[in-house]
CSV table of C-alpha atoms and ligand atoms in Angstrom, one decimal:
chain,number,residue,atom,x,y,z
A,1,MET,CA,0.0,-0.1,-0.1
A,2,ALA,CA,1.3,3.3,-1.0
A,3,ALA,CA,2.0,5.9,1.9
A,4,PHE,CA,-1.0,8.2,3.0
A,5,ASP,CA,-1.0,11.3,0.9
A,6,PRO,CA,-3.8,13.8,1.0
A,7,ALA,CA,-2.5,15.3,-2.0
A,8,LEU,CA,-2.7,12.4,-3.9
A,9,ILE,CA,-6.1,11.5,-2.3
A,10,ARG,CA,-8.0,14.7,-3.2
A,11,ARG,CA,-7.1,14.3,-6.9
A,12,ASP,CA,-9.7,11.3,-6.3
A,13,PHE,CA,-12.4,13.8,-5.6
A,14,PRO,CA,-13.4,16.0,-8.5
A,15,ALA,CA,-15.7,18.2,-6.4
A,16,LEU,CA,-12.7,19.7,-4.3
A,17,HIS,CA,-11.2,21.5,-7.2
A,18,GLN,CA,-13.4,24.5,-7.9
A,19,THR,CA,-13.6,28.0,-6.7
A,20,ILE,CA,-16.3,29.4,-4.7
A,21,ASN,CA,-16.5,33.4,-4.4
A,22,GLY,CA,-13.3,33.1,-6.2
A,23,LYS,CA,-11.3,31.4,-4.0
A,24,PRO,CA,-10.5,27.8,-3.9
A,25,LEU,CA,-12.8,25.7,-2.1
A,26,VAL,CA,-12.2,24.6,1.2
A,27,TYR,CA,-14.4,21.7,2.2
A,28,LEU,CA,-14.7,21.6,6.0
A,29,ASP,CA,-18.3,20.0,6.3
A,30,SER,CA,-17.9,16.1,6.0
A,31,ALA,CA,-19.6,15.5,8.9
A,32,ALA,CA,-22.9,16.5,7.1
A,33,THR,CA,-21.7,14.7,4.2
A,34,SER,CA,-18.5,13.7,2.1
A,35,GLN,CA,-17.3,14.4,-1.1
A,36,LYS,CA,-17.3,11.9,-3.5
A,37,PRO,CA,-14.5,9.9,-5.0
A,38,LYS,CA,-14.4,9.3,-8.9
A,39,ALA,CA,-14.5,5.5,-8.3
A,40,VAL,CA,-17.6,5.8,-6.4
A,41,ILE,CA,-19.6,8.2,-9.0
A,42,ALA,CA,-18.0,5.9,-12.1
A,43,ALA,CA,-19.6,2.9,-10.3
A,44,ILE,CA,-22.8,4.5,-10.2
A,45,GLU,CA,-22.6,5.6,-13.7
A,46,SER,CA,-21.3,2.1,-14.8
A,47,TYR,CA,-24.9,0.5,-13.4
A,48,TYR,CA,-27.2,2.7,-15.0
A,49,ALA,CA,-25.1,3.1,-18.3
A,50,HIS,CA,-24.7,-0.9,-18.9
A,51,ASP,CA,-26.7,-3.0,-16.1
A,52,ASN,CA,-29.6,-1.1,-14.8
A,53,ALA,CA,-32.4,-3.3,-14.0
A,54,ASN,CA,-34.6,-4.5,-10.8
A,55,VAL,CA,-32.7,-7.0,-8.7
A,56,HIS,CA,-34.0,-10.3,-7.3
A,57,ARG,CA,-37.2,-10.2,-9.8
A,58,GLY,CA,-35.8,-11.0,-13.2
A,59,ILE,CA,-34.3,-14.0,-14.6
A,60,HIS,CA,-32.7,-12.1,-17.7
A,61,GLU,CA,-29.3,-11.0,-17.9
A,62,LEU,CA,-29.5,-7.3,-16.9
A,63,SER,CA,-31.5,-8.2,-13.6
A,64,ARG,CA,-28.7,-10.9,-13.0
A,65,ARG,CA,-26.0,-8.7,-13.2
A,66,ALA,CA,-27.8,-5.9,-11.1
A,67,THR,CA,-28.5,-8.7,-8.3
A,68,ILE,CA,-25.1,-9.6,-8.2
A,69,ALA,CA,-23.5,-6.4,-8.0
A,70,TYR,CA,-26.1,-5.3,-5.4
A,71,GLU,CA,-25.4,-8.3,-3.3
A,72,GLU,CA,-21.7,-8.3,-4.0
A,73,ALA,CA,-21.8,-4.7,-2.2
A,74,ARG,CA,-23.6,-6.3,0.6
A,75,GLY,CA,-20.7,-8.8,1.1
A,76,LYS,CA,-18.2,-6.0,0.9
A,77,VAL,CA,-19.9,-4.0,4.1
A,78,ALA,CA,-20.1,-7.3,5.6
A,79,ARG,CA,-16.5,-7.6,5.7
A,80,TRP,CA,-15.8,-4.1,6.2
A,81,ILE,CA,-17.5,-4.2,9.8
A,82,ASN,CA,-16.5,-7.8,10.6
A,83,ALA,CA,-20.6,-9.1,10.4
A,84,ALA,CA,-20.6,-12.5,10.4
A,85,GLU,CA,-22.3,-12.8,7.3
A,86,PRO,CA,-23.7,-10.6,4.4
A,87,ALA,CA,-27.1,-11.6,5.5
A,88,GLU,CA,-26.8,-9.6,8.6
A,89,ILE,CA,-26.8,-6.0,6.5
A,90,ILE,CA,-29.9,-4.7,6.0
A,91,TRP,CA,-29.8,-1.6,3.3
A,92,THR,CA,-31.5,1.3,4.7
A,93,ARG,CA,-32.1,4.9,3.5
A,94,GLY,CA,-29.3,5.8,6.0
A,95,THR,CA,-28.7,6.0,9.8
A,96,THR,CA,-31.9,7.5,10.4
A,97,GLU,CA,-34.0,4.9,8.7
A,98,ALA,CA,-32.0,2.0,10.6
A,99,ILE,CA,-32.6,3.6,14.4
A,100,ASN,CA,-36.2,3.7,13.3
A,101,LEU,CA,-36.5,0.3,11.9
A,102,VAL,CA,-34.9,-0.9,15.3
A,103,SER,CA,-37.2,1.3,17.6
A,104,MET,CA,-40.2,-0.2,15.8
A,105,ALA,CA,-39.6,-3.5,14.4
A,106,TRP,CA,-38.3,-4.6,17.7
A,107,GLY,CA,-39.2,-1.8,20.3
A,108,LEU,CA,-43.2,-2.5,19.7
A,109,ASP,CA,-43.0,-6.3,20.3
A,110,ASN,CA,-40.1,-6.1,23.3
A,111,VAL,CA,-40.8,-2.7,25.4
A,112,GLY,CA,-43.6,-2.1,27.5
A,113,LYS,CA,-44.9,0.5,30.0
A,114,ASP,CA,-42.7,-0.6,32.9
A,115,ASP,CA,-39.5,-0.8,30.8
A,116,GLU,CA,-37.0,2.1,30.2
A,117,ILE,CA,-34.8,3.0,27.2
A,118,LEU,CA,-31.3,4.8,28.0
A,119,ILE,CA,-29.9,7.2,25.4
A,120,SER,CA,-28.0,10.5,26.2
A,121,VAL,CA,-27.8,13.9,25.5
A,122,MET,CA,-25.4,14.1,23.3
A,123,GLU,CA,-27.4,12.4,20.7
A,124,HIS,CA,-28.4,13.2,17.0
A,125,HIS,CA,-32.2,13.7,16.8
A,126,SER,CA,-31.9,10.5,14.7
A,127,ASN,CA,-31.2,8.8,17.9
A,128,ILE,CA,-33.6,10.7,20.3
A,129,VAL,CA,-36.8,11.3,18.4
A,130,PRO,CA,-37.1,7.5,17.3
A,131,TRP,CA,-36.9,6.4,20.9
A,132,GLN,CA,-39.4,9.2,21.9
A,133,LEU,CA,-42.0,7.7,19.9
A,134,LEU,CA,-41.4,4.2,20.9
A,135,ALA,CA,-41.8,5.7,24.4
A,136,MET,CA,-44.7,7.5,23.5
A,137,ARG,CA,-46.2,4.6,21.8
A,138,THR,CA,-45.5,1.9,24.5
A,139,GLY,CA,-45.6,4.1,27.9
A,140,ALA,CA,-42.0,3.2,28.7
A,141,THR,CA,-39.7,5.8,30.3
A,142,LEU,CA,-36.8,7.5,28.5
A,143,LYS,CA,-33.6,8.3,30.6
A,144,TYR,CA,-30.7,10.3,29.8
A,145,ILE,CA,-26.9,9.7,30.3
A,146,GLU,CA,-25.9,13.5,30.8
A,147,LEU,CA,-22.9,15.3,29.8
A,148,ASP,CA,-19.7,16.6,31.4
A,149,ASP,CA,-18.4,20.3,30.7
A,150,HIS,CA,-16.0,18.6,28.1
A,151,GLY,CA,-18.8,17.2,26.3
A,152,ARG,CA,-18.4,13.6,27.6
A,153,LEU,CA,-20.6,11.4,29.0
A,154,VAL,CA,-20.9,11.3,32.6
A,155,LEU,CA,-20.4,7.4,32.8
A,156,ASP,CA,-20.3,7.2,36.8
A,157,ASP,CA,-24.1,7.6,36.4
A,158,LEU,CA,-23.9,4.3,34.4
A,159,PRO,CA,-24.3,2.0,37.2
A,160,SER,CA,-27.4,3.4,38.5
A,161,LEU,CA,-29.2,4.5,35.2
A,162,LEU,CA,-28.9,0.7,34.1
A,163,THR,CA,-31.3,-1.4,35.8
A,164,ALA,CA,-33.2,-4.6,35.6
A,165,ARG,CA,-35.9,-2.4,33.3
A,166,THR,CA,-33.6,-1.3,30.9
A,167,LYS,CA,-34.7,-2.8,27.8
A,168,ILE,CA,-32.6,-0.7,24.9
A,169,VAL,CA,-29.1,1.6,25.6
A,170,ALA,CA,-28.8,3.5,22.4
A,171,LEU,CA,-25.9,5.7,22.0
A,172,GLY,CA,-23.6,7.5,19.6
A,173,HIS,CA,-20.3,6.1,18.6
A,174,VAL,CA,-19.2,9.3,17.9
A,175,SER,CA,-20.8,12.8,18.5
A,176,ASN,CA,-21.3,14.7,15.4
A,177,ALA,CA,-21.6,18.1,17.4
A,178,LEU,CA,-18.7,17.4,19.5
A,179,GLY,CA,-16.3,14.8,18.1
A,180,THR,CA,-16.5,13.0,21.6
A,181,ILE,CA,-16.1,9.3,21.0
A,182,ASN,CA,-17.6,7.3,23.4
A,183,PRO,CA,-16.5,4.1,25.1
A,184,ILE,CA,-18.9,1.8,23.4
A,185,LYS,CA,-17.2,-1.5,24.0
A,186,GLU,CA,-17.2,-0.8,28.1
A,187,ILE,CA,-20.7,0.9,28.1
A,188,THR,CA,-22.1,-2.4,25.8
A,189,ALA,CA,-20.5,-4.7,28.4
A,190,ALA,CA,-22.3,-3.0,31.5
A,191,ALA,CA,-25.6,-3.1,29.3
A,192,LYS,CA,-25.3,-6.5,28.6
A,193,LYS,CA,-25.1,-7.2,32.3
A,194,VAL,CA,-28.8,-6.2,32.8
A,195,GLY,CA,-29.9,-7.7,29.2
A,196,ALA,CA,-30.3,-4.5,27.5
A,197,LEU,CA,-30.6,-4.5,23.7
A,198,VAL,CA,-27.2,-2.2,22.8
A,199,VAL,CA,-28.0,-0.1,19.6
A,200,VAL,CA,-25.2,2.3,18.2
A,201,ASP,CA,-25.5,5.2,15.8
A,202,GLY,CA,-22.4,4.8,14.4
A,203,ALA,CA,-23.1,7.5,11.7
A,204,GLN,CA,-19.7,9.4,12.3
A,205,GLY,CA,-18.2,6.4,13.9
A,206,ALA,CA,-17.8,3.7,11.0
A,207,VAL,CA,-16.7,6.8,8.9
A,208,HIS,CA,-13.3,7.7,10.3
A,209,THR,CA,-12.3,4.4,12.2
A,210,LYS,CA,-12.1,0.5,11.6
A,211,VAL,CA,-15.5,-0.9,13.2
A,212,ASP,CA,-15.5,-4.7,14.2
A,213,VAL,CA,-19.1,-5.0,15.3
A,214,GLN,CA,-18.5,-8.4,16.9
A,215,ASP,CA,-15.7,-7.3,18.7
A,216,LEU,CA,-17.9,-3.9,20.0
A,217,GLY,CA,-20.1,-6.6,21.3
A,218,VAL,CA,-23.4,-4.7,20.5
A,219,ASP,CA,-26.6,-5.7,19.0
A,220,CYS,CA,-27.2,-3.2,16.2
A,221,TYR,CA,-25.1,-0.6,14.5
A,222,ALA,CA,-26.6,1.8,12.0
A,223,PHE,CA,-24.6,4.3,9.5
A,224,SER,CA,-25.1,5.8,6.7
A,225,GLY,CA,-23.2,5.6,2.9
A,226,HIS,CA,-22.9,9.3,2.1
A,227,LYS,CA,-20.6,10.3,5.0
A,228,MET,CA,-18.1,7.8,3.8
A,229,CYS,CA,-17.4,8.6,0.4
A,230,GLY,CA,-20.8,6.8,-0.9
A,231,PRO,CA,-24.2,8.3,-2.3
A,232,THR,CA,-26.5,9.9,-0.3
A,233,GLY,CA,-30.1,7.9,0.1
A,234,ILE,CA,-28.2,4.6,1.1
A,235,GLY,CA,-27.2,3.2,4.9
A,236,VAL,CA,-26.9,0.3,6.8
A,237,LEU,CA,-28.3,-1.5,9.6
A,238,TRP,CA,-26.3,-4.5,11.0
A,239,ALA,CA,-27.6,-6.9,13.5
A,240,ARG,CA,-26.9,-10.4,14.4
A,241,LYS,CA,-29.2,-12.6,12.1
A,242,GLU,CA,-30.7,-14.2,15.2
A,243,LEU,CA,-31.7,-11.2,16.2
A,244,LEU,CA,-33.1,-10.0,13.0
A,245,GLU,CA,-35.0,-13.4,12.6
A,246,SER,CA,-36.6,-12.7,15.6
A,247,MET,CA,-37.9,-9.4,14.8
A,248,SER,CA,-41.2,-8.3,13.1
A,249,PRO,CA,-41.0,-6.7,9.5
A,250,TYR,CA,-40.7,-2.9,9.4
A,251,GLN,CA,-42.3,-2.0,6.2
A,252,GLY,CA,-44.7,-4.4,3.7
A,253,GLY,CA,-44.6,-4.7,0.4
A,254,GLY,CA,-42.5,-6.4,-2.6
A,255,GLU,CA,-39.5,-8.0,-2.0
A,256,MET,CA,-40.0,-8.6,1.6
A,257,ILE,CA,-42.3,-11.5,1.0
A,258,HIS,CA,-42.6,-15.3,0.8
A,259,ILE,CA,-46.1,-16.0,0.0
A,260,VAL,CA,-49.1,-13.8,0.0
A,261,GLY,CA,-52.4,-14.6,1.1
A,262,ARG,CA,-55.9,-12.8,1.4
A,263,ASP,CA,-55.7,-12.3,5.1
A,264,ALA,CA,-52.1,-13.1,6.3
A,265,SER,CA,-48.3,-13.6,4.4
A,266,SER,CA,-45.2,-14.9,5.2
A,267,TRP,CA,-42.0,-12.9,5.4
A,268,ALA,CA,-38.7,-13.6,2.9
A,269,GLU,CA,-35.5,-14.4,4.6
A,270,VAL,CA,-33.3,-11.9,6.3
A,271,PRO,CA,-32.1,-9.6,5.2
A,272,HIS,CA,-35.1,-9.1,2.6
A,273,LYS,CA,-37.5,-9.4,5.2
A,274,PHE,CA,-36.4,-5.8,5.8
A,275,GLU,CA,-36.3,-4.3,2.3
A,276,ALA,CA,-39.5,-3.7,1.2
A,277,GLY,CA,-39.9,-2.4,-2.1
A,278,THR,CA,-37.8,-1.9,-4.9
A,279,PRO,CA,-34.3,-1.0,-3.5
A,280,ASN,CA,-31.7,1.8,-3.9
A,281,ILE,CA,-29.9,-0.8,-6.3
A,282,ALA,CA,-27.3,2.6,-7.6
A,283,GLY,CA,-26.8,3.6,-3.9
A,284,ALA,CA,-25.8,-0.1,-2.6
A,285,ILE,CA,-23.3,-0.3,-5.7
A,286,GLY,CA,-21.8,2.9,-5.2
A,287,MET,CA,-21.5,2.3,-1.2
A,288,GLY,CA,-19.8,-1.1,-2.0
A,289,ALA,CA,-17.5,1.2,-4.2
A,290,ALA,CA,-16.8,3.5,-1.2
A,291,VAL,CA,-16.2,0.7,0.8
A,292,ASP,CA,-13.5,-0.7,-1.8
A,293,PHE,CA,-12.1,3.0,-1.8
A,294,LEU,CA,-11.6,3.2,1.7
A,295,SER,CA,-10.5,-0.4,2.4
A,296,ASP,CA,-8.0,0.3,-0.6
A,297,ILE,CA,-6.5,3.8,1.7
A,298,GLY,CA,-7.1,1.7,4.7
A,299,MET,CA,-8.6,2.8,7.7
A,300,ASP,CA,-6.2,2.8,10.0
A,301,ALA,CA,-4.0,5.3,7.8
A,302,ILE,CA,-7.1,7.4,7.3
A,303,ALA,CA,-7.7,7.7,11.2
A,304,GLU,CA,-3.6,8.7,11.6
A,305,HIS,CA,-4.1,11.3,9.4
A,306,GLU,CA,-7.4,12.8,10.9
A,307,ARG,CA,-5.4,12.7,14.3
A,308,SER,CA,-2.5,14.5,13.3
A,309,LEU,CA,-4.8,17.3,11.2
A,310,MET,CA,-7.2,17.6,14.7
A,311,GLU,CA,-4.0,18.1,16.4
A,312,TYR,CA,-3.0,20.9,14.2
A,313,ALA,CA,-6.8,22.3,14.0
A,314,MET,CA,-6.9,22.4,17.7
A,315,GLN,CA,-3.7,24.1,18.1
A,316,GLN,CA,-4.3,26.7,15.3
A,317,VAL,CA,-8.0,27.3,15.9
A,318,GLY,CA,-7.8,26.9,19.6
A,319,ALA,CA,-5.1,30.0,19.3
A,320,VAL,CA,-7.5,32.9,17.6
A,321,GLU,CA,-8.4,35.1,20.4
A,322,GLY,CA,-12.0,34.8,21.3
A,323,ILE,CA,-12.5,31.5,20.4
A,324,THR,CA,-14.4,28.8,22.6
A,325,ILE,CA,-14.0,25.0,21.1
A,326,TYR,CA,-16.6,22.4,22.5
A,327,GLY,CA,-15.5,18.8,23.3
A,328,PRO,CA,-13.2,16.9,25.0
A,329,ASP,CA,-9.3,18.4,24.7
A,330,SER,CA,-7.8,15.0,24.6
A,331,LEU,CA,-7.2,13.4,20.8
A,332,ASP,CA,-7.8,9.9,22.2
A,333,GLU,CA,-11.5,10.8,23.1
A,334,ARG,CA,-12.1,13.5,19.7
A,335,SER,CA,-13.0,12.5,16.5
A,336,ALA,CA,-12.6,14.9,13.2
A,337,VAL,CA,-14.9,17.6,14.5
A,338,LEU,CA,-14.4,21.0,15.4
A,339,SER,CA,-17.2,22.9,17.0
A,340,PHE,CA,-16.8,26.3,18.1
A,341,THR,CA,-18.1,29.9,18.8
A,342,LEU,CA,-16.1,33.1,18.5
A,343,GLY,CA,-17.1,36.0,20.8
A,344,ASP,CA,-20.2,37.1,20.4
A,345,ALA,CA,-20.4,36.5,16.3
A,346,HIS,CA,-23.3,34.1,15.7
A,347,PRO,CA,-21.9,31.0,13.9
A,348,HIS,CA,-24.4,31.8,10.8
A,349,ASP,CA,-22.7,35.0,10.6
A,350,ILE,CA,-19.2,33.1,10.8
A,351,SER,CA,-20.3,30.5,8.4
A,352,THR,CA,-21.5,33.5,5.6
A,353,ILE,CA,-18.3,35.3,6.0
A,354,LEU,CA,-16.2,32.0,5.6
A,355,ASP,CA,-18.0,31.2,2.6
A,356,SER,CA,-17.3,34.4,0.9
A,357,ASP,CA,-13.7,33.3,1.4
A,358,GLY,CA,-14.6,29.8,-0.1
A,359,ILE,CA,-14.5,27.8,3.5
A,360,ALA,CA,-17.6,25.7,3.5
A,361,VAL,CA,-18.1,24.9,7.6
A,362,ARG,CA,-21.6,24.1,9.2
A,363,ALA,CA,-23.4,26.3,11.3
A,364,GLY,CA,-26.5,25.4,13.7
A,365,HIS,CA,-27.5,23.1,16.0
A,366,HIS,CA,-26.2,20.0,14.2
A,367,CYS,CA,-29.4,18.3,15.0
A,368,ALA,CA,-28.2,18.1,18.8
A,369,GLN,CA,-30.5,20.6,20.4
A,370,LEU,CA,-29.8,18.9,23.6
A,371,VAL,CA,-25.8,19.7,23.3
A,372,MET,CA,-26.5,23.3,22.5
A,373,LYS,CA,-28.6,23.4,25.5
A,374,HIS,CA,-26.4,21.8,27.7
A,375,PHE,CA,-23.7,24.4,26.7
A,376,GLY,CA,-26.0,27.2,27.0
A,377,VAL,CA,-25.4,28.4,23.1
A,378,ALA,CA,-28.1,28.1,20.3
A,379,ALA,CA,-25.9,27.2,17.7
A,380,THR,CA,-22.2,26.5,17.2
A,381,ALA,CA,-20.0,26.9,13.7
A,382,ARG,CA,-18.5,23.4,12.9
A,383,ALA,CA,-15.7,22.5,10.6
A,384,SER,CA,-15.2,18.9,10.0
A,385,PHE,CA,-12.6,16.8,8.3
A,386,TYR,CA,-12.0,13.7,6.4
A,387,LEU,CA,-9.4,11.7,4.7
A,388,TYR,CA,-8.8,14.5,1.9
A,389,SER,CA,-8.7,17.6,4.3
A,390,THR,CA,-5.1,19.3,4.8
A,391,LYS,CA,-3.2,21.5,6.9
A,392,ASP,CA,-3.5,24.2,4.5
A,393,ASP,CA,-7.3,23.7,4.9
A,394,VAL,CA,-6.8,24.7,8.5
A,395,ASP,CA,-4.9,27.8,7.3
A,396,ARG,CA,-7.3,28.9,5.3
A,397,LEU,CA,-9.9,28.3,8.4
A,398,VAL,CA,-7.7,30.4,10.5
A,399,ALA,CA,-7.0,33.1,8.4
A,400,GLY,CA,-11.2,32.9,7.8
A,401,LEU,CA,-11.6,33.2,11.3
A,402,GLY,CA,-9.4,36.5,11.8
A,403,GLN,CA,-11.5,38.0,9.2
A,404,VAL,CA,-14.4,37.1,11.1
A,405,ARG,CA,-12.6,39.0,14.2
A,406,GLN,CA,-11.9,42.0,12.0
A,407,ILE,CA,-15.4,42.6,11.1
A,408,PHE,CA,-16.8,41.7,14.4
A,409,GLY,CA,-14.3,43.8,16.2
B,1,C6P,N1,-25.6,14.1,11.1
B,1,C6P,C1,-24.4,16.3,10.4
B,1,C6P,O1,-24.4,17.2,9.8
B,1,C6P,P1,-28.7,10.4,8.0
B,1,C6P,O2,-29.1,11.7,7.9
B,1,C6P,O3,-29.9,9.6,8.5
B,1,C6P,O4,-27.7,9.9,7.1
B,1,C6P,O5,-27.7,10.6,9.3
B,1,C6P,C2,-28.3,10.9,10.6
B,1,C6P,C3,-27.5,11.3,11.6
B,1,C6P,C4,-27.5,10.4,13.0
B,1,C6P,N2,-26.4,10.3,13.9
B,1,C6P,C5,-25.3,11.0,13.7
B,1,C6P,C6,-24.3,11.0,14.8
B,1,C6P,C7,-25.3,11.9,12.6
B,1,C6P,O6,-24.1,12.9,12.6
B,1,C6P,C8,-26.2,12.0,11.7
B,1,C6P,C9,-26.6,13.0,10.5
B,1,C6P,C10,-25.2,15.5,9.9
B,1,C6P,O7,-24.0,16.3,11.5
B,1,C6P,C11,-26.7,15.8,9.5
B,1,C6P,S1,-27.7,16.6,10.5
């Protein structure tokens, strides 16, 4: 494998090579969605240009090719996260749909009014609202792990929060608003002692680090293709096969059935039981190509690059007068997300000024309003990095923040 070189990697991403407002683009919004490499774009184009057909339905050549490519992509994702077999990979529209699937398909059958669901204040709305909906429908109680001042989970509270009534523990692997990396393996070990189902929102986890679902010991792991160089509209729910087999279907329709009668039907085998309707075939193929792309580079090399970039960004951005950085100080506890405020400047103004300089950051509550509330802010600006980000990007960001300071005095 060649040495990791972001300059070479950047050549694979056409969208990075453009000017915005007359300045070369600095894309620091990869936590929202990553840019796409040529290999992913080509895989999608090739499917539509040569193999376009519905899967599992026809016995003609195009359908055969489409089905093979679609199922091969499932196998790639399975190997990538060390799932025991491809059947444990359920294609979804993304992390959000994967979590909703578990909350409805498992939750409605297994959670009752005396039960508890444990989540945290750090969660993205996609890992809060589905559990609120489940609690509303079942009468179960929703409980929260709190945050400390550094944006870490207060795990000292865990022994008292986990009880014989805890049916589900649902936590993010990595916070999109703070970058905090949660110790999922340790939390899972504690949750298993009370027999809880452990669901992990891996939207910002599997993207940046090698994930081994079997080693983590969790029950469900959800992530999205578009944050890991793949297309939008495709994502994955991983769960152990026995668990998936024990679960009711989530949606009904074509593809998920075995036999349909007038009054009742029987279900297709897992994973198809959870994939009603024509799936996002091109999306799955694109996500498979993204897995190939990331695997060729190596997740360890990507993680190392991002860590050194974060070290530099924390130093450089941290030195800007008036800056407040949210989240843990330690690089061991932090992923490639830098959330900040600058004096009294509203994050939307920060983002607008940076945009006029060609720099894309996200401003807002980042779909994590409980995190904002915890820190007493309405919003933050967020720079997020990926394998193609460079120290030059950080320097441009720091220069842009200098302009913000000038404008706001
Ligand atoms: N976060 C961000 O800018 P979907 O939209 O289903 O692909 O992913 C939802 C989601 C769930 N959990 C976490 C931790 C996430 O970061 C996201 C998506 C984007 O931070 C868009 S809000």
